[in-house]
Amino acid sequence: MEWITFTTFGSNSAIGAFGAGDQMRVGEDMAKHLVDDVGCAVRGQVKARDLQPADTEPVAKPSAGLNVPELKAALEARGIAVPDGAKKAELAALLDGAA
């Protein structure tokens, strides 16, 4: 038997539902399956604050790093009307909302 700590949410017919940070003692075969094959857990007892869930990587917004002319061009390329006098934040919100 060995301890595993789950890094994501899910369920398994043998162990039921689990969430990121949940810990469980399982047999070696189940540990190998959950850690090596599925990738939803790590070996050992890990504090939840030290986990880096694989399915929570931040996704950049379409407007990230764009200046006003680039935002306007991106909006026009998507067929979105650019309001007269719109500020950068407004343009970014329009673009991000269309993604």
Short mmCIF file of N, CA, C and O in Angstrom, two decimals, residues 23-82:
data_model
loop_
_atom_site.label_atom_id
_atom_site.label_comp_id
_atom_site.label_asym_id
_atom_site.label_seq_id
_atom_site.Cartn_x
_atom_site.Cartn_y
_atom_site.Cartn_z
N GLN A 23 -6.28 12.67 -0.43
CA GLN A 23 -5.23 11.68 -0.29
C GLN A 23 -5.84 10.33 0.02
O GLN A 23 -6.91 10.24 0.63
N MET A 24 -5.13 9.27 -0.40
CA MET A 24 -5.67 7.93 -0.23
C MET A 24 -4.53 6.93 -0.23
O MET A 24 -3.54 7.10 -0.94
N ARG A 25 -4.71 5.89 0.55
CA ARG A 25 -3.78 4.76 0.49
C ARG A 25 -4.36 3.74 -0.47
O ARG A 25 -5.52 3.32 -0.33
N VAL A 26 -3.57 3.35 -1.45
CA VAL A 26 -4.03 2.39 -2.46
C VAL A 26 -2.95 1.35 -2.68
O VAL A 26 -1.78 1.54 -2.32
N GLY A 27 -3.33 0.27 -3.32
CA GLY A 27 -2.37 -0.76 -3.68
C GLY A 27 -1.40 -0.26 -4.74
O GLY A 27 -1.64 0.74 -5.42
N GLU A 28 -0.30 -0.97 -4.90
CA GLU A 28 0.74 -0.56 -5.85
C GLU A 28 0.22 -0.48 -7.28
O GLU A 28 0.57 0.44 -8.02
N ASP A 29 -0.61 -1.44 -7.69
CA ASP A 29 -1.14 -1.42 -9.05
C ASP A 29 -2.04 -0.21 -9.29
O ASP A 29 -1.97 0.44 -10.33
N MET A 30 -2.91 0.10 -8.30
CA MET A 30 -3.80 1.25 -8.44
C MET A 30 -2.98 2.54 -8.44
O MET A 30 -3.27 3.47 -9.21
N ALA A 31 -1.94 2.62 -7.60
CA ALA A 31 -1.09 3.81 -7.57
C ALA A 31 -0.42 4.01 -8.92
O ALA A 31 -0.39 5.12 -9.46
N LYS A 32 0.11 2.93 -9.49
CA LYS A 32 0.75 3.02 -10.80
C LYS A 32 -0.25 3.51 -11.84
O LYS A 32 0.07 4.39 -12.65
N HIS A 33 -1.46 2.98 -11.81
CA HIS A 33 -2.48 3.37 -12.77
C HIS A 33 -2.82 4.86 -12.64
O HIS A 33 -2.83 5.60 -13.63
N LEU A 34 -3.11 5.32 -11.41
CA LEU A 34 -3.53 6.70 -11.20
C LEU A 34 -2.40 7.70 -11.41
O LEU A 34 -2.63 8.80 -11.93
N VAL A 35 -1.18 7.34 -11.04
CA VAL A 35 -0.04 8.27 -11.16
C VAL A 35 0.58 8.21 -12.55
O VAL A 35 0.73 9.23 -13.22
N ASP A 36 0.96 7.01 -12.98
CA ASP A 36 1.72 6.88 -14.23
C ASP A 36 0.84 6.84 -15.49
O ASP A 36 1.17 7.46 -16.49
N ASP A 37 -0.26 6.11 -15.42
CA ASP A 37 -1.09 5.94 -16.62
C ASP A 37 -2.07 7.10 -16.82
O ASP A 37 -2.15 7.67 -17.90
N VAL A 38 -2.82 7.45 -15.78
CA VAL A 38 -3.84 8.49 -15.89
C VAL A 38 -3.27 9.88 -15.64
O VAL A 38 -3.68 10.85 -16.26
N GLY A 39 -2.32 9.99 -14.71
CA GLY A 39 -1.71 11.29 -14.41
C GLY A 39 -2.58 12.20 -13.55
O GLY A 39 -2.44 13.42 -13.61
N CYS A 40 -3.47 11.61 -12.75
CA CYS A 40 -4.35 12.43 -11.92
C CYS A 40 -3.90 12.51 -10.47
O CYS A 40 -4.58 13.10 -9.64
N ALA A 41 -2.73 11.93 -10.16
CA ALA A 41 -2.25 11.93 -8.78
C ALA A 41 -0.72 11.89 -8.77
O ALA A 41 -0.09 11.63 -9.80
N VAL A 42 -0.17 12.17 -7.60
CA VAL A 42 1.27 12.06 -7.38
C VAL A 42 1.48 11.12 -6.20
O VAL A 42 0.60 10.96 -5.35
N ARG A 43 2.65 10.51 -6.14
CA ARG A 43 2.95 9.61 -5.04
C ARG A 43 3.27 10.40 -3.78
O ARG A 43 3.91 11.44 -3.84
N GLY A 44 2.81 9.89 -2.65
CA GLY A 44 3.13 10.49 -1.37
C GLY A 44 2.02 11.41 -0.88
O GLY A 44 1.04 11.67 -1.58
N GLN A 45 2.22 11.89 0.34
CA GLN A 45 1.28 12.84 0.93
C GLN A 45 1.82 14.24 0.68
O GLN A 45 2.88 14.60 1.14
N VAL A 46 1.09 15.01 -0.08
CA VAL A 46 1.50 16.35 -0.48
C VAL A 46 0.46 17.34 0.03
O VAL A 46 -0.74 17.08 -0.06
N LYS A 47 0.90 18.46 0.57
CA LYS A 47 -0.04 19.49 1.01
C LYS A 47 -0.73 20.08 -0.22
O LYS A 47 -0.09 20.33 -1.24
N ALA A 48 -2.01 20.32 -0.12
CA ALA A 48 -2.80 20.81 -1.25
C ALA A 48 -2.22 22.10 -1.82
O ALA A 48 -2.23 22.31 -3.03
N ARG A 49 -1.69 22.98 -0.97
CA ARG A 49 -1.15 24.26 -1.48
C ARG A 49 0.10 24.07 -2.33
O ARG A 49 0.49 24.95 -3.07
N ASP A 50 0.74 22.89 -2.24
CA ASP A 50 1.95 22.63 -3.02
C ASP A 50 1.65 21.96 -4.36
O ASP A 50 2.55 21.73 -5.15
N LEU A 51 0.39 21.64 -4.61
CA LEU A 51 0.02 20.97 -5.86
C LEU A 51 -0.05 21.95 -7.01
O LEU A 51 -0.45 23.09 -6.84
N GLN A 52 0.29 21.51 -8.18
CA GLN A 52 0.16 22.28 -9.41
C GLN A 52 -0.72 21.47 -10.34
O GLN A 52 -0.23 20.69 -11.13
N PRO A 53 -2.04 21.59 -10.23
CA PRO A 53 -2.93 20.80 -11.08
C PRO A 53 -2.64 21.00 -12.56
O PRO A 53 -2.48 22.13 -13.01
N ALA A 54 -2.61 19.91 -13.27
CA ALA A 54 -2.29 19.97 -14.70
C ALA A 54 -3.38 20.63 -15.52
O ALA A 54 -3.12 21.18 -16.57
N ASP A 55 -4.62 20.56 -15.06
CA ASP A 55 -5.70 21.08 -15.88
C ASP A 55 -6.07 22.52 -15.55
O ASP A 55 -7.12 22.98 -15.95
N THR A 56 -5.21 23.24 -14.85
CA THR A 56 -5.53 24.62 -14.51
C THR A 56 -4.52 25.62 -15.04
O THR A 56 -4.37 26.70 -14.50
N GLU A 57 -3.83 25.26 -16.09
CA GLU A 57 -2.86 26.19 -16.66
C GLU A 57 -3.59 27.43 -17.18
O GLU A 57 -4.61 27.32 -17.86
N PRO A 58 -3.06 28.62 -16.85
CA PRO A 58 -3.72 29.83 -17.32
C PRO A 58 -3.67 29.95 -18.84
O PRO A 58 -2.68 29.61 -19.46
N VAL A 59 -4.75 30.43 -19.40
CA VAL A 59 -4.84 30.62 -20.84
C VAL A 59 -4.82 32.12 -21.12
O VAL A 59 -5.58 32.88 -20.52
N ALA A 60 -3.93 32.54 -22.00
CA ALA A 60 -3.82 33.96 -22.33
C ALA A 60 -5.07 34.43 -23.07
O ALA A 60 -5.62 33.73 -23.91
N LYS A 61 -5.51 35.61 -22.73
CA LYS A 61 -6.66 36.21 -23.42
C LYS A 61 -6.21 36.67 -24.81
O LYS A 61 -5.05 37.02 -25.01
N PRO A 62 -7.13 36.69 -25.77
CA PRO A 62 -6.77 37.13 -27.12
C PRO A 62 -6.19 38.54 -27.16
O PRO A 62 -5.38 38.87 -28.03
N SER A 63 -6.56 39.39 -26.21
CA SER A 63 -6.09 40.78 -26.21
C SER A 63 -4.73 40.96 -25.55
O SER A 63 -4.16 42.05 -25.60
N ALA A 64 -4.21 39.91 -24.92
CA ALA A 64 -2.96 40.03 -24.16
C ALA A 64 -1.83 40.56 -25.03
O ALA A 64 -1.53 40.02 -26.09
N GLY A 65 -1.22 41.65 -24.59
CA GLY A 65 -0.05 42.22 -25.25
C GLY A 65 -0.34 43.06 -26.49
O GLY A 65 0.59 43.54 -27.13
N LEU A 66 -1.61 43.25 -26.83
CA LEU A 66 -1.94 44.02 -28.03
C LEU A 66 -2.11 45.49 -27.69
O LEU A 66 -2.66 45.84 -26.64
N ASN A 67 -1.66 46.36 -28.60
CA ASN A 67 -1.90 47.80 -28.43
C ASN A 67 -3.21 48.16 -29.13
O ASN A 67 -3.86 47.30 -29.74
N VAL A 68 -3.62 49.43 -29.05
CA VAL A 68 -4.92 49.84 -29.60
C VAL A 68 -5.05 49.54 -31.10
O VAL A 68 -6.05 48.95 -31.52
N PRO A 69 -4.06 49.90 -31.94
CA PRO A 69 -4.22 49.58 -33.36
C PRO A 69 -4.33 48.06 -33.61
O PRO A 69 -5.12 47.63 -34.47
N GLU A 70 -3.60 47.27 -32.85
CA GLU A 70 -3.66 45.82 -33.02
C GLU A 70 -5.02 45.28 -32.55
O GLU A 70 -5.57 44.36 -33.16
N LEU A 71 -5.55 45.84 -31.47
CA LEU A 71 -6.87 45.44 -31.00
C LEU A 71 -7.94 45.74 -32.05
O LEU A 71 -8.81 44.92 -32.34
N LYS A 72 -7.87 46.95 -32.62
CA LYS A 72 -8.83 47.33 -33.65
C LYS A 72 -8.74 46.40 -34.85
O LYS A 72 -9.77 45.96 -35.39
N ALA A 73 -7.53 46.07 -35.26
CA ALA A 73 -7.35 45.18 -36.41
C ALA A 73 -7.89 43.79 -36.11
O ALA A 73 -8.54 43.17 -36.97
N ALA A 74 -7.67 43.30 -34.91
CA ALA A 74 -8.16 41.98 -34.54
C ALA A 74 -9.68 41.95 -34.50
O ALA A 74 -10.31 40.98 -34.94
N LEU A 75 -10.28 43.01 -33.99
CA LEU A 75 -11.74 43.10 -33.96
C LEU A 75 -12.31 43.14 -35.38
O LEU A 75 -13.27 42.43 -35.69
N GLU A 76 -11.72 43.98 -36.23
CA GLU A 76 -12.18 44.08 -37.62
C GLU A 76 -12.03 42.75 -38.35
O GLU A 76 -12.89 42.38 -39.15
N ALA A 77 -10.94 42.02 -38.06
CA ALA A 77 -10.71 40.73 -38.71
C ALA A 77 -11.79 39.72 -38.32
O ALA A 77 -12.11 38.82 -39.09
N ARG A 78 -12.38 39.89 -37.15
CA ARG A 78 -13.45 39.00 -36.69
C ARG A 78 -14.83 39.53 -37.05
O ARG A 78 -15.83 38.96 -36.66
N GLY A 79 -14.87 40.66 -37.75
CA GLY A 79 -16.15 41.22 -38.16
C GLY A 79 -16.88 41.93 -37.03
O GLY A 79 -18.10 42.08 -37.08
N ILE A 80 -16.15 42.38 -36.03
CA ILE A 80 -16.75 43.08 -34.90
C ILE A 80 -16.56 44.57 -35.10
O ILE A 80 -15.44 45.04 -35.33
N ALA A 81 -17.66 45.32 -35.02
CA ALA A 81 -17.60 46.77 -35.20
C ALA A 81 -16.81 47.41 -34.07
O ALA A 81 -16.99 47.07 -32.90
N VAL A 82 -15.94 48.34 -34.43
CA VAL A 82 -15.14 49.07 -33.45
C VAL A 82 -15.84 50.38 -33.12
O VAL A 82 -15.99 51.24 -33.98
#
